[in-house]
PDB file of C-alpha atoms in Angstrom:
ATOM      1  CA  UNK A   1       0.000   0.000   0.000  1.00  0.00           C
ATOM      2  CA  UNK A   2       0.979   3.867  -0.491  1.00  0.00           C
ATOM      3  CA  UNK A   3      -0.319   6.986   0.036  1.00  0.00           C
ATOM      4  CA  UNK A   4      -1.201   9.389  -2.607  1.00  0.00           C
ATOM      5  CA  UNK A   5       2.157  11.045  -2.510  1.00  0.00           C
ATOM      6  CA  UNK A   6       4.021   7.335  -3.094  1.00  0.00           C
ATOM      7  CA  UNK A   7       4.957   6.659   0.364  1.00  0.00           C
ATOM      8  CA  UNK A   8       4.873   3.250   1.612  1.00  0.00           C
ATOM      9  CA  UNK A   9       2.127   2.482   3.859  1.00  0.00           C
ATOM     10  CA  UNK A  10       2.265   0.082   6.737  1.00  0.00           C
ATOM     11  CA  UNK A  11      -0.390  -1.401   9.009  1.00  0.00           C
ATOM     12  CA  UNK A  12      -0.544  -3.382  11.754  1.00  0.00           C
ATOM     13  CA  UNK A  13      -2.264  -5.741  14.490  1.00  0.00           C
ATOM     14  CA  UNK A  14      -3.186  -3.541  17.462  1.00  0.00           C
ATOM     15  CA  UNK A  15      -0.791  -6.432  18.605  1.00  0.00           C
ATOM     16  CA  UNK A  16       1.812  -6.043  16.643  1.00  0.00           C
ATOM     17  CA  UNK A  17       1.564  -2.108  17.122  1.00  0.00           C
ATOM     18  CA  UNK A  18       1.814  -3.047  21.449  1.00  0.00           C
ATOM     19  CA  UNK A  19       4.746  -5.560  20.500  1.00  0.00           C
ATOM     20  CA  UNK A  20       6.960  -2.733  18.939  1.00  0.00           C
ATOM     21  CA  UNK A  21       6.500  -0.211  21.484  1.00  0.00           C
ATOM     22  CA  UNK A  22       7.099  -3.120  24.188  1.00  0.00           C
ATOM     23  CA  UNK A  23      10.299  -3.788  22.518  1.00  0.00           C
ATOM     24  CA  UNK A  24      11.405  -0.071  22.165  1.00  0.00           C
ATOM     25  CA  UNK A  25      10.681   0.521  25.913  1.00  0.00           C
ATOM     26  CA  UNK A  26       7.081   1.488  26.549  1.00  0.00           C
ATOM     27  CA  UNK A  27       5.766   0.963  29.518  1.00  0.00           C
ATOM     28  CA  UNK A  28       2.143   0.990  28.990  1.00  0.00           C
ATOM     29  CA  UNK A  29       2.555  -0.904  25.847  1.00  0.00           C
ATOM     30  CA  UNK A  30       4.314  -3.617  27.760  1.00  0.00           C
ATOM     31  CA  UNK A  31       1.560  -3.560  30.446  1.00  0.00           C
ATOM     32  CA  UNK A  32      -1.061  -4.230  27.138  1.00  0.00           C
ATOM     33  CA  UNK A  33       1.038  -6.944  26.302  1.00  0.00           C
ATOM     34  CA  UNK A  34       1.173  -8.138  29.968  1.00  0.00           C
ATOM     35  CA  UNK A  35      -2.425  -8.001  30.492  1.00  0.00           C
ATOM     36  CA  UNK A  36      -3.295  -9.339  26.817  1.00  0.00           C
ATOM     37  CA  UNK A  37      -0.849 -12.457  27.190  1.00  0.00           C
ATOM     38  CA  UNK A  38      -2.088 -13.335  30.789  1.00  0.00           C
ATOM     39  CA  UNK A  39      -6.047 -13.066  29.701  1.00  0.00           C
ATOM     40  CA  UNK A  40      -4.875 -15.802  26.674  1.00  0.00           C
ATOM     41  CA  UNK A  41      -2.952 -18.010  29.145  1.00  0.00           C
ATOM     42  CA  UNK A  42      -6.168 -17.980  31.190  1.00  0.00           C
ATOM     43  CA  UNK A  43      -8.339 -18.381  28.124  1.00  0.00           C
ATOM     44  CA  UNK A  44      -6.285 -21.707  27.012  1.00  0.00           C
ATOM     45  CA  UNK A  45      -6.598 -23.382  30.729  1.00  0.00           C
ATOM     46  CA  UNK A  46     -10.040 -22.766  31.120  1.00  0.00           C
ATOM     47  CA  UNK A  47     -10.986 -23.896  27.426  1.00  0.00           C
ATOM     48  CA  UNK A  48      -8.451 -27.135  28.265  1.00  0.00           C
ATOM     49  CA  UNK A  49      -6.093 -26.683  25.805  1.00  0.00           C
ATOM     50  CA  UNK A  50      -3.377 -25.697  27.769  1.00  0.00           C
ATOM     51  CA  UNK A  51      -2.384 -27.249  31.401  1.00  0.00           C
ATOM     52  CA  UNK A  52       0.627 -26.416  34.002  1.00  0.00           C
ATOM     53  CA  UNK A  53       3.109 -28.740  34.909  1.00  0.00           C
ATOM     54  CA  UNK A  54       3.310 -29.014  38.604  1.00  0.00           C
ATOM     55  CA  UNK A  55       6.576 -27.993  40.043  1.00  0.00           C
ATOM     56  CA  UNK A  56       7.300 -31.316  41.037  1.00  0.00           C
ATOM     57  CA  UNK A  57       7.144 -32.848  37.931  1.00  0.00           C
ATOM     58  CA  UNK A  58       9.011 -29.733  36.352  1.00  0.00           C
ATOM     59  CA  UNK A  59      11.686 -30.479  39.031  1.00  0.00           C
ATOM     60  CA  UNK A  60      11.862 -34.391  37.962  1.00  0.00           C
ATOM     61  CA  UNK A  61      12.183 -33.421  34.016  1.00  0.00           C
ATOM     62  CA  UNK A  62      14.965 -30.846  34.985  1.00  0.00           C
ATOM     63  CA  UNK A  63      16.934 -33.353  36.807  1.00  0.00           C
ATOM     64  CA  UNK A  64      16.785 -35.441  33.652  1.00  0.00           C
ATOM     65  CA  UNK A  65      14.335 -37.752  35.030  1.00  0.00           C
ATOM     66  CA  UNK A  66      12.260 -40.046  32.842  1.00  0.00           C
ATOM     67  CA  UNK A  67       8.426 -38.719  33.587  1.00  0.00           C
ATOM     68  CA  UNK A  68       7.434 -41.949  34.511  1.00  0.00           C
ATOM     69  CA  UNK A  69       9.896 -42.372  36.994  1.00  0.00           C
ATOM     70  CA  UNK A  70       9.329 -38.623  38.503  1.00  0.00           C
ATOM     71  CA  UNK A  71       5.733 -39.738  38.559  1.00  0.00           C
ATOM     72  CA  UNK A  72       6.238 -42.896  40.601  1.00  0.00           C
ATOM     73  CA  UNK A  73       9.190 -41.460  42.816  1.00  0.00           C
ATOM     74  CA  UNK A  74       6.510 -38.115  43.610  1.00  0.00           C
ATOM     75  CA  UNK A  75       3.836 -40.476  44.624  1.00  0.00           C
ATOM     76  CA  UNK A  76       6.607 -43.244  46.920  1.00  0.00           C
ATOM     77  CA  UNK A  77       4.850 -45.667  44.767  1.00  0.00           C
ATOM     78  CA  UNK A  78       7.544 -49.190  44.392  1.00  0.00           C
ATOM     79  CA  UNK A  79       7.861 -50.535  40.993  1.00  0.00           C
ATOM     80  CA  UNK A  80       5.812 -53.181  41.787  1.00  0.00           C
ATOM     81  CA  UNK A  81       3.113 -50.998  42.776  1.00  0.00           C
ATOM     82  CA  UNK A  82       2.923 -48.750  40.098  1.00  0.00           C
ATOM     83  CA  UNK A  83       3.492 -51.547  37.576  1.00  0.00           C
ATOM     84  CA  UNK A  84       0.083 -53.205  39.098  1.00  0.00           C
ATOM     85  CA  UNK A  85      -1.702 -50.451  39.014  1.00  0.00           C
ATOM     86  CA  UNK A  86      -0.750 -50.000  35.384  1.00  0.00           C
ATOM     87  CA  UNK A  87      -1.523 -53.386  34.976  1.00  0.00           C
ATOM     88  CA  UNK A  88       1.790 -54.105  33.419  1.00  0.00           C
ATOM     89  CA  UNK A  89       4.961 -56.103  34.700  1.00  0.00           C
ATOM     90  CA  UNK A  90       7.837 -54.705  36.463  1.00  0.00           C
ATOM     91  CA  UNK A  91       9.936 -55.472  33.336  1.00  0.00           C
ATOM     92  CA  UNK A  92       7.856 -53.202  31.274  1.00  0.00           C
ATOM     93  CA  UNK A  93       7.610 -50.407  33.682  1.00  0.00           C
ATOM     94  CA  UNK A  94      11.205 -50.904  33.936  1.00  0.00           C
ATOM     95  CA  UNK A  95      11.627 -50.641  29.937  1.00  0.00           C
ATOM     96  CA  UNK A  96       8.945 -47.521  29.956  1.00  0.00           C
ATOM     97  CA  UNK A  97      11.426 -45.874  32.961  1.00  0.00           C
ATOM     98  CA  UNK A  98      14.664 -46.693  31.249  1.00  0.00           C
ATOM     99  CA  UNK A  99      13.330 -45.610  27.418  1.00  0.00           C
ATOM    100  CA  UNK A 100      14.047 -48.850  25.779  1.00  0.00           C
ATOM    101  CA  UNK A 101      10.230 -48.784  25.406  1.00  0.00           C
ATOM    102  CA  UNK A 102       7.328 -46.150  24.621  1.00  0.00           C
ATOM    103  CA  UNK A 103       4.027 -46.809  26.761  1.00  0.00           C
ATOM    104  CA  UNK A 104       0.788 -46.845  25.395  1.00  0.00           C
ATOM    105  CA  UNK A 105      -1.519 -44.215  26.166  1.00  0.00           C
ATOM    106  CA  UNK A 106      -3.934 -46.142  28.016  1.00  0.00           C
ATOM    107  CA  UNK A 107      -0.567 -47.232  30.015  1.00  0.00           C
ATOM    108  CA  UNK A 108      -0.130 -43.645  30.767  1.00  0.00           C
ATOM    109  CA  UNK A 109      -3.414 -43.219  31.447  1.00  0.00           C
ATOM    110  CA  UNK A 110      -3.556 -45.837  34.211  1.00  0.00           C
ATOM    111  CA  UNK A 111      -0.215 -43.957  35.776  1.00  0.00           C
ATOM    112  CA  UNK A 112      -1.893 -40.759  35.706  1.00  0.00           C
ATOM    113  CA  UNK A 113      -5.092 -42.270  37.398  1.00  0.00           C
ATOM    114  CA  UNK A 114      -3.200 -43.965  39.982  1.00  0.00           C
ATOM    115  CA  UNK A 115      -1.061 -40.723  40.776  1.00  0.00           C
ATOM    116  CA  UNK A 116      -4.329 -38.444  40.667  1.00  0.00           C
ATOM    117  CA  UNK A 117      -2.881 -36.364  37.659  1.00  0.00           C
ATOM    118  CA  UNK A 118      -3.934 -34.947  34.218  1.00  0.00           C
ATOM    119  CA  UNK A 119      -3.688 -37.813  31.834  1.00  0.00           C
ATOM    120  CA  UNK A 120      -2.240 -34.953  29.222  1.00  0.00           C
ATOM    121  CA  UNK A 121       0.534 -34.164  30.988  1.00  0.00           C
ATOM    122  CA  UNK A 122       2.123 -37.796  30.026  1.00  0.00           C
ATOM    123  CA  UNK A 123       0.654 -38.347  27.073  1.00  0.00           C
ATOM    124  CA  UNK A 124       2.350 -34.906  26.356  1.00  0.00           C
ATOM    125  CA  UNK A 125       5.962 -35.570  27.328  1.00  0.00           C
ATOM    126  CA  UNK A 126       5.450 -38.802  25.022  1.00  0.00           C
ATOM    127  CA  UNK A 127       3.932 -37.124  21.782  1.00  0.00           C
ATOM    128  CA  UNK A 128       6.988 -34.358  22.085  1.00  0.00           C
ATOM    129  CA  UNK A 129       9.317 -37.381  21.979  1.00  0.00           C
ATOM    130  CA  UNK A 130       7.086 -38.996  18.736  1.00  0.00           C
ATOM    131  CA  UNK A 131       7.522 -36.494  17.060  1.00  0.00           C
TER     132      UNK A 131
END
């Protein structure tokens, strides 16, 4: 687009607009974007399709800890407990913990019911590692 004397015409997002004045130093503009990326955040948990991590298992994956394992460890559950839950043997919860093996979703399932967590946070740090 230009204007009638040939200058180039630009136009932007109210967002974009509040991004470039955040990034040049405006305060208001980076109290917009504030406000604006807080009400999405909020937006994407309540409409489900967004979830936080609990610090815990944040704390397990930062220590380089197969989720799994964090998940089991968090909730002083034995192998042999958290494989019956699963309804799997200790040999495949041990193949799940080590990575030799990927667990099914319903397998993740049954650890997130038996730890009392969102079944999408496991199936989550599994489909990242499908991918």
């Amino acid at each position: 687009m230009t204007t009638t004397s040939g200058e180039e015409l630009i136009v932007l997002t109210r967002r974009e607009y509040d991004v470039l004045l955040a990034q040049l130093g405006d305060e208001d503009a980076e109290d917009r974007m504030t406000i604006r990326l807080v009400d999405e955040a909020r937006a994407a948990l309540d409409a489900g399709t967004e979830f936080l991590l609990p610090v815990w298992f944040s704390d397990g994956l930062m220590a380089n800890r197969n989720p799994i394992r964090t998940v089991r460890e968090h909730c002083s559950r034995t192998p042999a407990q958290m494989a019956q839950a699963a309804g799997i043997t200790e040999e495949q919860l041990a193949r799940f913990e080590s990575g030799k093996a990927l667990p099914p979703a319903a397998i993740l399932d049954a650890i997130s019911a038996d730890a009392g967590i969102d079944p999408r946070i496991l199936r989550r740090m599994y489909e990242e590692t499908d991918a």
